[in-house]
């Protein structure tokens, strides 16, 4: 029997579990899921002027009880786990109505939670009855397929996106409004359409160019729209013909950017590891030479095996640098400099490491 073909850049109509069970196992790099929240609405929501709030009262969000919802959640998460690559990751978004139940089931199935991200809405809907705090956030859970599995995280790209500050786990972003909100006959085409800015962070953080992104609750196609803009491949699963139709029109109008425009800041952890001993082997620095800190207050002799010796202490460039600073640990690549013979200027040994990385890559 031939292996099923991966339906890239397509929207498949049908039940997400049935569709995923027909896909090849271990074929998807990222799953983003925006499942029904099980809001348990018992009556219409109304504003103080008695006008009706456009809330989620669709059949797809109605479950008989928590046990029914839990069985549904376990079923689709199990299917996601089967199609996810070993080095892939899964994101799921929810509210207080469902996210804690989803999180427990994720752990029961063997997923390893990496972060919970709080999407803090800059323009949340107020609490009209005044009996609770305004629900101003939703929660995303990000997890690897198993504990210890490698996964993609473009840390430096997220830092660059955040003006060179480490990206935090609370994201302040507006709701989907204005021109981005899809309409049908003057009304919202989908009650819970997510903003593209939210998916932009998820996809940019956890995938590489050409990766396959699966959304089992595709709706009007926000995940696919962002994936296409960022030159990722997408697979959407949607059981509503109406929502799928809106998504198809939306995706047809998108043109992906050029690959050079989509290049992101590379992660230092992804760069090839260069041991200091390789610097010695290549003859850039010879045994017996001295290395200095940038002010020449400290110096250490280089030995043939790539270790340093100074003040009666020997060891790696990092261990000896830490000793000189009276610190528990220190980055020797940043601390040590070699003396250029012609000018006697001090040059960081990290320059030599970067030169070798360029050759290797």
XYZ file of C-alpha atoms in Angstrom:
361
model
C 0.000 0.000 0.000
C 1.389 3.401 -1.011
C 2.015 6.111 1.591
C -0.737 8.785 1.622
C 0.238 12.058 -0.031
C 0.492 15.124 2.173
C -2.150 17.640 0.951
C -0.002 20.752 1.132
C -1.583 24.207 0.863
C -5.079 22.775 0.859
C -8.217 23.058 2.948
C -9.762 19.663 3.609
C -13.420 19.626 4.546
C -14.414 17.109 7.184
C -13.975 15.940 10.755
C -10.453 16.796 11.908
C -9.792 13.448 13.597
C -10.870 11.441 10.553
C -8.811 13.632 8.231
C -5.677 13.564 10.413
C -5.869 9.795 10.692
C -5.568 9.635 6.892
C -2.426 11.787 6.837
C 1.075 10.269 6.927
C 2.421 9.778 10.449
C 5.242 12.112 11.487
C 4.707 14.508 8.585
C 3.898 17.871 10.195
C 6.327 20.383 11.743
C 3.835 22.479 13.685
C 0.240 22.137 14.826
C -1.707 25.238 15.797
C -5.113 24.429 17.232
C -7.951 26.801 18.103
C -10.545 24.255 19.232
C -14.064 24.905 20.524
C -13.823 26.513 23.954
C -16.967 24.868 25.401
C -18.189 28.263 26.616
C -21.319 26.720 28.116
C -23.514 29.714 27.315
C -26.971 29.209 28.789
C -28.608 32.389 27.496
C -28.059 35.383 25.249
C -25.519 37.989 26.333
C -26.864 41.534 26.322
C -25.369 44.981 26.782
C -26.817 47.516 29.276
C -28.961 48.937 26.433
C -30.343 45.395 25.912
C -28.696 45.005 22.507
C -27.468 41.446 21.935
C -23.759 40.648 22.052
C -22.467 38.687 19.058
C -21.255 35.757 21.161
C -20.340 32.153 20.381
C -23.575 30.164 20.347
C -22.813 27.865 17.394
C -23.502 24.147 17.505
C -19.796 23.325 17.151
C -19.183 24.816 20.613
C -21.899 22.846 22.414
C -21.055 19.724 24.439
C -23.323 17.721 26.726
C -20.916 17.816 29.676
C -17.245 18.018 30.622
C -16.721 14.308 30.060
C -17.932 14.641 26.479
C -15.627 17.598 25.914
C -12.694 15.690 27.422
C -13.263 12.720 25.098
C -13.408 15.086 22.134
C -10.170 16.797 23.258
C -8.292 13.542 23.813
C -9.385 12.292 20.381
C -8.127 15.250 18.361
C -4.928 15.657 20.393
C -4.122 11.972 19.882
C -4.550 12.439 16.139
C -2.283 15.534 16.244
C 0.380 13.581 18.097
C 0.413 10.897 15.386
C 0.978 13.332 12.502
C 3.497 15.522 14.357
C 7.195 14.985 13.649
C 9.367 13.990 16.595
C 11.020 17.421 16.479
C 7.743 19.257 15.895
C 5.690 21.239 18.385
C 2.057 21.967 19.112
C 0.285 25.156 20.149
C -3.277 25.258 21.433
C -5.247 28.336 22.468
C -8.155 28.550 24.863
C -9.856 30.448 27.662
C -10.524 29.620 31.299
C -13.473 27.519 30.124
C -11.293 24.836 28.557
C -7.537 25.470 28.646
C -6.905 23.754 31.997
C -8.682 20.604 30.849
C -6.742 20.709 27.565
C -3.455 21.141 29.438
C -4.065 18.109 31.651
C -4.930 15.937 28.653
C -1.812 17.140 26.816
C 0.311 15.940 29.707
C -1.601 12.666 29.979
C -0.812 11.991 26.297
C 2.920 12.546 26.804
C 3.342 16.066 25.411
C 5.962 18.182 27.216
C 4.761 21.718 27.998
C 7.365 24.357 27.137
C 5.471 27.571 27.896
C 2.060 28.960 28.562
C 1.655 32.247 26.732
C -0.834 34.854 27.877
C -2.402 36.782 25.008
C -3.363 40.008 26.742
C -5.973 41.800 24.659
C -5.494 45.532 24.306
C -9.191 45.979 23.472
C -11.162 43.263 25.309
C -14.937 43.065 25.431
C -16.156 44.530 28.746
C -18.057 42.486 31.305
C -21.535 43.901 30.788
C -23.142 42.403 33.888
C -20.460 43.728 36.214
C -20.331 40.494 38.208
C -16.827 39.364 37.193
C -13.488 40.818 36.122
C -13.263 41.653 32.449
C -11.951 38.631 30.553
C -8.958 40.365 29.004
C -6.750 37.421 28.015
C -6.568 33.981 26.484
C -3.916 31.338 27.085
C -1.757 29.486 24.586
C 0.049 26.290 25.556
C 3.205 25.455 23.612
C 4.559 21.941 23.905
C 7.031 19.509 22.395
C 5.959 16.034 21.349
C 7.923 14.420 24.196
C 10.245 15.472 26.974
C 13.799 15.794 25.697
C 12.806 16.038 22.027
C 14.458 18.742 19.946
C 12.120 21.404 18.625
C 12.407 24.620 16.656
C 12.582 27.867 18.589
C 13.876 30.951 16.797
C 14.899 32.690 19.993
C 17.013 35.374 18.360
C 14.296 36.166 15.817
C 11.818 36.692 18.672
C 14.342 38.908 20.422
C 14.835 40.972 17.248
C 11.057 41.264 16.845
C 10.935 42.694 20.372
C 13.542 45.451 19.825
C 16.430 43.247 21.004
C 14.767 42.372 24.302
C 14.039 38.783 25.261
C 10.452 37.977 24.244
C 8.274 37.453 27.297
C 5.404 35.042 27.757
C 2.770 37.787 27.930
C 1.836 39.222 24.546
C -0.137 42.460 24.317
C -2.028 42.355 21.024
C -5.422 43.676 19.873
C -8.426 41.608 18.908
C -9.130 40.973 15.248
C -10.989 44.096 14.130
C -11.319 46.497 11.207
C -10.374 45.431 7.700
C -8.806 42.212 8.952
C -12.135 40.943 10.326
C -13.928 38.950 7.653
C -17.604 39.815 7.188
C -20.553 38.014 5.651
C -23.756 39.986 5.010
C -22.529 42.682 7.359
C -21.855 40.254 10.229
C -18.715 38.507 11.449
C -17.907 35.580 9.170
C -16.555 33.699 12.195
C -17.172 34.594 15.864
C -13.653 33.777 17.081
C -11.367 34.858 14.221
C -7.865 35.328 15.640
C -5.639 38.285 14.700
C -2.849 37.566 12.234
C -0.364 39.245 14.588
C -0.897 36.442 17.105
C -0.251 33.694 14.547
C 2.699 35.641 13.129
C 4.542 35.268 16.422
C 3.678 31.590 16.751
C 4.737 30.643 13.218
C 7.865 32.810 13.203
C 8.933 31.477 16.602
C 8.436 27.766 16.000
C 9.013 27.028 12.296
C 11.531 27.424 9.497
C 11.024 28.312 5.830
C 9.143 25.532 4.062
C 7.911 23.824 7.251
C 4.428 22.310 7.256
C 1.868 23.941 9.579
C -1.355 22.061 10.340
C -4.501 23.683 11.737
C -7.217 21.125 12.584
C -9.817 23.851 13.292
C -9.038 26.080 10.319
C -12.056 28.371 10.466
C -11.586 31.302 8.109
C -7.896 30.543 7.616
C -5.809 32.852 9.792
C -3.148 30.167 10.308
C -2.952 29.473 6.575
C -2.805 33.176 5.737
C 0.178 33.749 8.018
C 1.903 30.538 6.922
C 1.571 31.554 3.271
C 2.907 35.062 3.946
C 5.929 33.549 5.706
C 6.632 30.918 3.019
C 5.527 27.992 5.121
C 3.265 25.227 3.827
C -0.135 24.794 5.436
C -2.815 22.139 5.796
C -6.228 23.304 6.977
C -9.042 21.073 8.175
C -12.518 22.569 8.470
C -15.910 20.898 8.667
C -17.933 24.015 7.833
C -18.331 24.690 4.106
C -19.116 28.311 4.889
C -15.923 28.929 6.886
C -13.812 26.999 4.379
C -15.207 29.098 1.541
C -14.192 32.325 3.289
C -10.737 30.874 3.927
C -10.233 29.885 0.295
C -11.025 33.419 -0.932
C -8.752 34.900 1.705
C -5.812 32.641 0.847
C -6.172 33.137 -2.894
C -5.489 36.857 -2.456
C -2.213 36.388 -0.524
C 1.170 36.574 -2.200
C 4.115 35.188 -0.213
C 7.168 37.365 0.333
C 10.547 36.642 -1.208
C 12.829 34.290 0.718
C 15.488 36.938 1.354
C 12.847 39.179 2.948
C 11.780 36.300 5.201
C 15.237 35.474 6.509
C 15.321 35.749 10.306
C 18.066 36.328 12.825
C 19.811 32.961 13.165
C 19.993 31.350 16.564
C 23.503 31.186 18.012
C 22.622 27.756 19.380
C 21.998 26.541 15.819
C 25.472 27.563 14.662
C 28.128 24.823 14.397
C 30.110 24.356 17.598
C 33.762 25.398 17.268
C 36.038 24.185 20.070
C 39.019 26.369 20.897
C 41.262 23.389 20.124
C 40.280 23.688 16.448
C 41.774 27.208 16.451
C 45.055 25.648 17.547
C 44.839 22.795 15.034
C 44.320 25.256 12.189
C 47.386 27.265 13.233
C 45.575 30.540 13.907
C 47.098 30.499 17.381
C 50.151 28.387 18.252
C 51.045 26.630 21.516
C 53.124 28.915 23.740
C 51.377 32.106 22.644
C 49.730 34.304 25.222
C 46.118 35.469 25.318
C 45.082 38.668 27.094
C 41.970 40.369 28.366
C 41.104 43.533 26.433
C 43.034 45.762 28.901
C 46.070 43.445 29.202
C 45.536 43.097 32.938
C 45.469 39.312 32.676
C 47.280 36.866 30.441
C 47.392 33.098 29.966
C 49.605 30.731 27.992
C 48.060 28.517 25.290
C 48.893 24.827 25.451
C 48.902 22.295 22.626
C 45.610 20.666 23.670
C 43.712 23.957 23.586
C 43.778 24.526 27.334
C 45.188 27.631 29.035
C 47.402 28.016 32.082
C 47.635 31.117 34.282
C 48.282 31.804 37.975
C 48.758 28.110 38.620
C 45.327 27.295 37.208
C 44.805 25.354 33.998
C 41.712 24.476 32.022
C 39.470 25.613 29.216
C 39.288 29.187 27.977
C 36.078 29.526 29.996
C 37.414 28.059 33.260
C 40.543 30.199 33.286
C 38.578 33.334 32.315
C 36.186 32.692 35.208
C 39.154 32.274 37.583
C 40.595 35.611 36.465
C 37.254 37.301 37.152
C 36.589 35.546 40.431
C 33.369 34.243 38.900
C 31.632 30.878 38.842
C 31.470 30.941 35.030
C 32.529 33.236 32.215
C 32.477 33.170 28.417
C 36.105 32.758 27.345
C 35.322 33.675 23.724
C 34.399 37.158 24.913
C 37.183 37.494 27.484
C 40.340 36.426 25.643
C 42.195 38.298 22.866
C 45.262 37.430 20.823
C 47.947 39.893 19.770
C 48.249 40.539 16.054
C 51.957 40.293 15.254
C 52.233 43.198 12.824
C 50.288 45.860 14.710
C 50.375 44.341 18.222
C 46.673 45.175 18.419
C 44.455 42.918 20.522
C 41.760 41.013 18.602
C 39.033 38.898 20.167
C 39.487 35.165 19.665
C 35.778 35.093 18.748
C 36.792 36.584 15.374
C 38.667 33.351 14.665
C 35.666 31.263 15.720
C 33.376 33.156 13.341
C 35.888 32.719 10.506
C 35.854 28.956 10.993
C 32.050 28.885 11.199
C 31.889 30.600 7.821
C 34.152 27.940 6.340
C 32.111 25.100 7.822
C 28.750 26.447 6.727
